[in-house]
Amino acid sequence: GEDVEQSLFLSVREGDSSVINCTYTDSSSTYLYWYKQEPGAGLQLLTYIFSNMDMKQDQRLTVLLNKKDKHLSLRIADTQTGDSAIYFCAEDTGKLIFGQGTTLQVKP
Amino acid sequence: DSGVTQTPKHLITATGQRVTLRCSPRSGDLSVYWYQQSLDQGLQFLIQYYNGEERAKGNILERFSAQQFPDLHSELNLSSLELGDSALYFCASSVVGGFGNEQFFGPGTRLTVL
């Protein structure tokens, strides 16, 4: 079946690293995505990883993929208050299946 | 700004009514996707159109329908509205054939059914 699970809430202090985790079920997923949703706004694509990669780094963002465990994580280095948002992971099974979203709270 | 536009931004209507939500994709994008985001159901894929034809269907109710026009804009029609249809409706677009299924989202239409 198609299911994507995320923890619902994460709170960190400004300057710390944030790690948001996600598990998915469909091993045929080709791409996995991280989207960010700020209050009152639509979803913004942050980064994506192809399913045959283990890691992708993009400035402060690092995506790790453990295909065996179907586990995806997003690490945000030096987290800033502007990073406060809801983060969605999504798997591409021909259509996007989203997790419930993780609310990241960054305390000054 | 993703380049995807949606109108209206907010819509308030009554149960039993019918509404139409409109989406204009990014220039050059042939695919349009509709999503519903609600507190209890999360973000759910409804339907996808590619170059005017239905490509994939998700959890779309029979009371809902969509179409994509020759100019590639899309409309989502919601009829016999119920209180539970209150949600944020997003449209996204992509160039199918590019990187995977990279989608660009519009700002959404917030529908409130009273």
Short mmCIF file of C-alpha atoms in Angstrom, two decimals:
data_model
loop_
_atom_site.label_atom_id
_atom_site.label_comp_id
_atom_site.label_asym_id
_atom_site.label_seq_id
_atom_site.Cartn_x
_atom_site.Cartn_y
_atom_site.Cartn_z
CA GLY A 1 0.00 0.00 0.00
CA GLU A 2 0.92 3.63 -0.13
CA ASP A 3 1.59 5.32 3.17
CA VAL A 4 3.99 7.98 4.35
CA GLU A 5 4.54 8.63 8.04
CA GLN A 6 6.15 11.58 9.78
CA SER A 7 6.39 12.74 13.35
CA LEU A 8 4.06 15.67 13.89
CA PHE A 9 6.19 18.16 15.79
CA LEU A 10 9.81 19.16 16.32
CA SER A 11 11.15 22.01 18.41
CA VAL A 12 14.74 23.22 18.21
CA ARG A 13 16.76 26.25 19.26
CA GLU A 14 18.04 28.72 16.70
CA GLY A 15 21.48 27.69 15.47
CA ASP A 16 20.95 23.99 16.22
CA SER A 17 20.47 21.32 13.56
CA SER A 18 16.98 19.98 12.88
CA VAL A 19 16.35 16.45 11.69
CA ILE A 20 12.93 15.59 10.32
CA ASN A 21 12.23 11.93 9.69
CA CYS A 22 9.90 10.15 7.31
CA THR A 23 9.09 6.54 6.48
CA TYR A 24 7.38 5.35 3.35
CA THR A 25 6.04 2.02 2.20
CA ASP A 26 6.21 1.83 -1.58
CA SER A 27 9.59 0.45 -2.64
CA SER A 28 8.87 1.37 -6.27
CA SER A 29 9.02 5.08 -5.47
CA THR A 30 11.30 6.79 -7.98
CA TYR A 31 11.74 10.15 -6.31
CA LEU A 32 11.24 11.34 -2.76
CA TYR A 33 10.59 14.97 -2.00
CA TRP A 34 10.67 17.46 0.82
CA TYR A 35 8.23 20.36 0.67
CA LYS A 36 7.93 23.33 3.01
CA GLN A 37 4.66 25.07 3.84
CA GLU A 38 4.75 28.42 5.63
CA PRO A 39 1.59 29.72 7.35
CA GLY A 40 -1.05 30.77 4.86
CA ALA A 41 1.04 29.73 1.88
CA GLY A 42 1.23 26.90 -0.61
CA LEU A 43 3.84 24.18 -0.68
CA GLN A 44 7.33 25.00 -1.83
CA LEU A 45 9.64 22.28 -3.13
CA LEU A 46 12.79 22.28 -1.00
CA THR A 47 14.71 19.36 -2.40
CA TYR A 48 14.30 15.89 -3.81
CA ILE A 49 16.35 12.72 -4.02
CA PHE A 50 16.32 10.00 -6.62
CA SER A 51 15.71 6.56 -5.17
CA ASN A 52 19.13 5.20 -6.17
CA MET A 53 20.95 7.84 -4.13
CA ASP A 54 21.89 7.65 -0.46
CA MET A 55 22.51 11.30 0.22
CA LYS A 56 22.01 14.70 -1.29
CA GLN A 57 23.34 17.98 0.06
CA ASP A 58 22.06 21.39 -0.92
CA GLN A 59 23.48 24.28 1.11
CA ARG A 60 22.04 23.90 4.65
CA LEU A 61 19.89 20.93 3.65
CA THR A 62 21.02 17.30 3.73
CA VAL A 63 18.73 14.49 2.64
CA LEU A 64 19.54 10.93 3.70
CA LEU A 65 17.79 7.94 2.16
CA ASN A 66 17.89 4.44 3.58
CA LYS A 67 16.15 2.46 0.92
CA LYS A 68 16.36 -0.84 2.82
CA ASP A 69 14.44 0.62 5.77
CA LYS A 70 12.38 2.97 3.56
CA HIS A 71 13.51 5.86 5.74
CA LEU A 72 14.08 9.41 4.59
CA SER A 73 15.40 12.29 6.64
CA LEU A 74 15.92 16.01 6.15
CA ARG A 75 18.62 17.73 8.14
CA ILE A 76 18.62 21.51 8.33
CA ALA A 77 21.92 22.89 9.58
CA ASP A 78 22.09 26.13 11.58
CA THR A 79 18.30 26.32 11.85
CA GLN A 80 16.91 29.84 11.73
CA THR A 81 13.57 31.26 12.90
CA GLY A 82 12.64 31.64 9.22
CA ASP A 83 12.78 27.85 8.93
CA SER A 84 9.69 27.57 11.15
CA ALA A 85 7.10 25.88 8.94
CA ILE A 86 5.45 22.57 8.22
CA TYR A 87 7.66 20.12 6.32
CA PHE A 88 6.13 17.41 4.17
CA CYS A 89 7.87 14.42 2.73
CA ALA A 90 6.32 12.81 -0.31
CA GLU A 91 6.94 9.70 -2.33
CA ASP A 92 6.42 9.51 -6.06
CA THR A 93 4.55 6.37 -7.03
CA GLY A 94 3.32 7.89 -10.25
CA LYS A 95 1.42 10.32 -8.08
CA LEU A 96 2.61 12.11 -4.97
CA ILE A 97 1.72 10.61 -1.61
CA PHE A 98 2.35 13.03 1.23
CA GLY A 99 3.05 12.50 4.88
CA GLN A 100 1.03 14.33 7.51
CA GLY A 101 3.66 17.04 7.82
CA THR A 102 6.07 17.88 10.64
CA THR A 103 5.67 21.26 12.30
CA LEU A 104 9.11 22.70 13.00
CA GLN A 105 9.24 25.28 15.75
CA VAL A 106 12.46 27.26 16.04
CA LYS A 107 12.98 29.04 19.35
CA PRO A 108 15.23 32.10 19.43
CA ASP B 1 6.18 32.94 -6.37
CA SER B 2 5.79 29.52 -8.00
CA GLY B 3 4.16 30.84 -11.17
CA VAL B 4 0.97 28.90 -10.49
CA THR B 5 -2.09 31.06 -9.87
CA GLN B 6 -5.34 30.10 -8.21
CA THR B 7 -8.59 31.99 -7.89
CA PRO B 8 -10.38 32.80 -5.75
CA LYS B 9 -8.18 32.97 -2.69
CA HIS B 10 -11.11 32.50 -0.31
CA LEU B 11 -14.59 31.17 -0.88
CA ILE B 12 -17.43 30.96 1.62
CA THR B 13 -20.59 29.14 0.64
CA ALA B 14 -23.44 27.10 2.07
CA THR B 15 -24.10 23.38 2.18
CA GLY B 16 -25.67 22.02 -0.97
CA GLN B 17 -24.11 24.65 -3.19
CA ARG B 18 -21.69 24.25 -6.09
CA VAL B 19 -18.43 26.12 -6.59
CA THR B 20 -15.69 26.27 -9.20
CA LEU B 21 -12.03 26.73 -8.38
CA ARG B 22 -9.65 27.89 -11.07
CA CYS B 23 -5.97 27.23 -11.64
CA SER B 24 -3.50 28.55 -14.19
CA PRO B 25 -0.30 26.46 -14.44
CA ARG B 26 3.21 27.78 -14.90
CA SER B 27 3.98 28.77 -18.43
CA GLY B 28 5.01 25.67 -20.35
CA ASP B 29 3.69 23.15 -17.83
CA LEU B 30 1.30 20.62 -19.32
CA SER B 31 0.24 18.82 -16.16
CA VAL B 32 -2.11 20.12 -13.50
CA TYR B 33 -2.77 18.41 -10.19
CA TRP B 34 -5.43 19.13 -7.59
CA TYR B 35 -4.99 18.48 -3.87
CA GLN B 36 -7.18 18.89 -0.82
CA GLN B 37 -5.64 19.81 2.52
CA SER B 38 -7.75 19.47 5.64
CA LEU B 39 -6.93 19.07 9.30
CA ASP B 40 -8.29 15.55 9.59
CA GLN B 41 -7.28 14.12 6.20
CA GLY B 42 -3.98 15.92 5.66
CA LEU B 43 -2.85 16.60 2.11
CA GLN B 44 -4.57 14.34 -0.38
CA PHE B 45 -4.12 14.02 -4.10
CA LEU B 46 -7.41 14.40 -5.98
CA ILE B 47 -6.77 14.28 -9.70
CA GLN B 48 -4.22 15.00 -12.43
CA TYR B 49 -4.66 16.27 -15.96
CA TYR B 50 -2.05 16.24 -18.66
CA ASN B 51 -2.52 18.30 -21.81
CA GLY B 52 -6.29 18.25 -21.47
CA GLU B 53 -6.73 14.60 -20.57
CA GLU B 54 -7.23 12.96 -17.20
CA ARG B 55 -4.00 11.17 -16.27
CA ALA B 56 -4.44 9.93 -12.70
CA LYS B 57 -7.14 9.85 -10.09
CA GLY B 58 -6.76 9.88 -6.34
CA ASN B 59 -9.26 10.26 -3.52
CA ILE B 60 -11.70 12.40 -5.47
CA LEU B 61 -15.37 12.21 -4.52
CA GLU B 62 -18.01 11.65 -7.17
CA ARG B 63 -19.45 15.07 -6.29
CA PHE B 64 -16.19 16.61 -7.48
CA SER B 65 -15.04 16.91 -11.06
CA ALA B 66 -12.28 18.67 -12.92
CA GLN B 67 -11.22 19.54 -16.39
CA GLN B 68 -8.28 21.06 -18.20
CA PHE B 69 -8.95 23.42 -21.06
CA PRO B 70 -7.04 23.91 -24.35
CA ASP B 71 -5.20 26.88 -22.86
CA LEU B 72 -4.10 24.44 -20.08
CA HIS B 73 -5.88 26.18 -17.23
CA SER B 74 -7.91 23.86 -15.05
CA GLU B 75 -11.10 24.07 -13.04
CA LEU B 76 -12.17 21.97 -10.10
CA ASN B 77 -15.94 21.78 -9.63
CA LEU B 78 -17.31 20.87 -6.22
CA SER B 79 -21.04 20.22 -5.95
CA SER B 80 -23.59 19.33 -3.27
CA LEU B 81 -21.15 20.78 -0.80
CA GLU B 82 -20.98 19.42 2.72
CA LEU B 83 -19.44 20.87 5.87
CA GLY B 84 -16.62 18.35 5.58
CA ASP B 85 -15.58 19.78 2.21
CA SER B 86 -14.20 22.84 3.99
CA ALA B 87 -10.48 22.72 3.24
CA LEU B 88 -7.61 24.32 1.41
CA TYR B 89 -7.54 23.27 -2.23
CA PHE B 90 -4.19 23.41 -3.96
CA CYS B 91 -3.36 23.23 -7.60
CA ALA B 92 0.12 22.26 -8.76
CA SER B 93 1.71 22.05 -12.17
CA SER B 94 4.65 20.26 -13.68
CA VAL B 95 6.35 19.56 -16.95
CA VAL B 96 5.82 15.82 -17.19
CA GLY B 97 8.94 14.34 -18.67
CA GLY B 98 11.25 16.55 -16.61
CA PHE B 99 12.76 15.56 -13.27
CA GLY B 100 10.54 12.92 -11.80
CA ASN B 101 7.31 14.49 -10.80
CA GLU B 102 8.56 17.90 -9.61
CA GLN B 103 5.44 19.92 -8.91
CA PHE B 104 5.05 23.62 -8.28
CA PHE B 105 2.18 24.60 -6.03
CA GLY B 106 -0.16 27.54 -6.18
CA PRO B 107 -1.15 29.51 -3.06
CA GLY B 108 -4.41 27.60 -2.65
CA THR B 109 -8.10 28.40 -2.38
CA ARG B 110 -9.57 28.25 1.10
CA LEU B 111 -13.12 26.92 0.93
CA THR B 112 -15.44 27.34 3.89
CA VAL B 113 -18.79 25.59 3.77
CA LEU B 114 -21.29 26.89 6.33
#
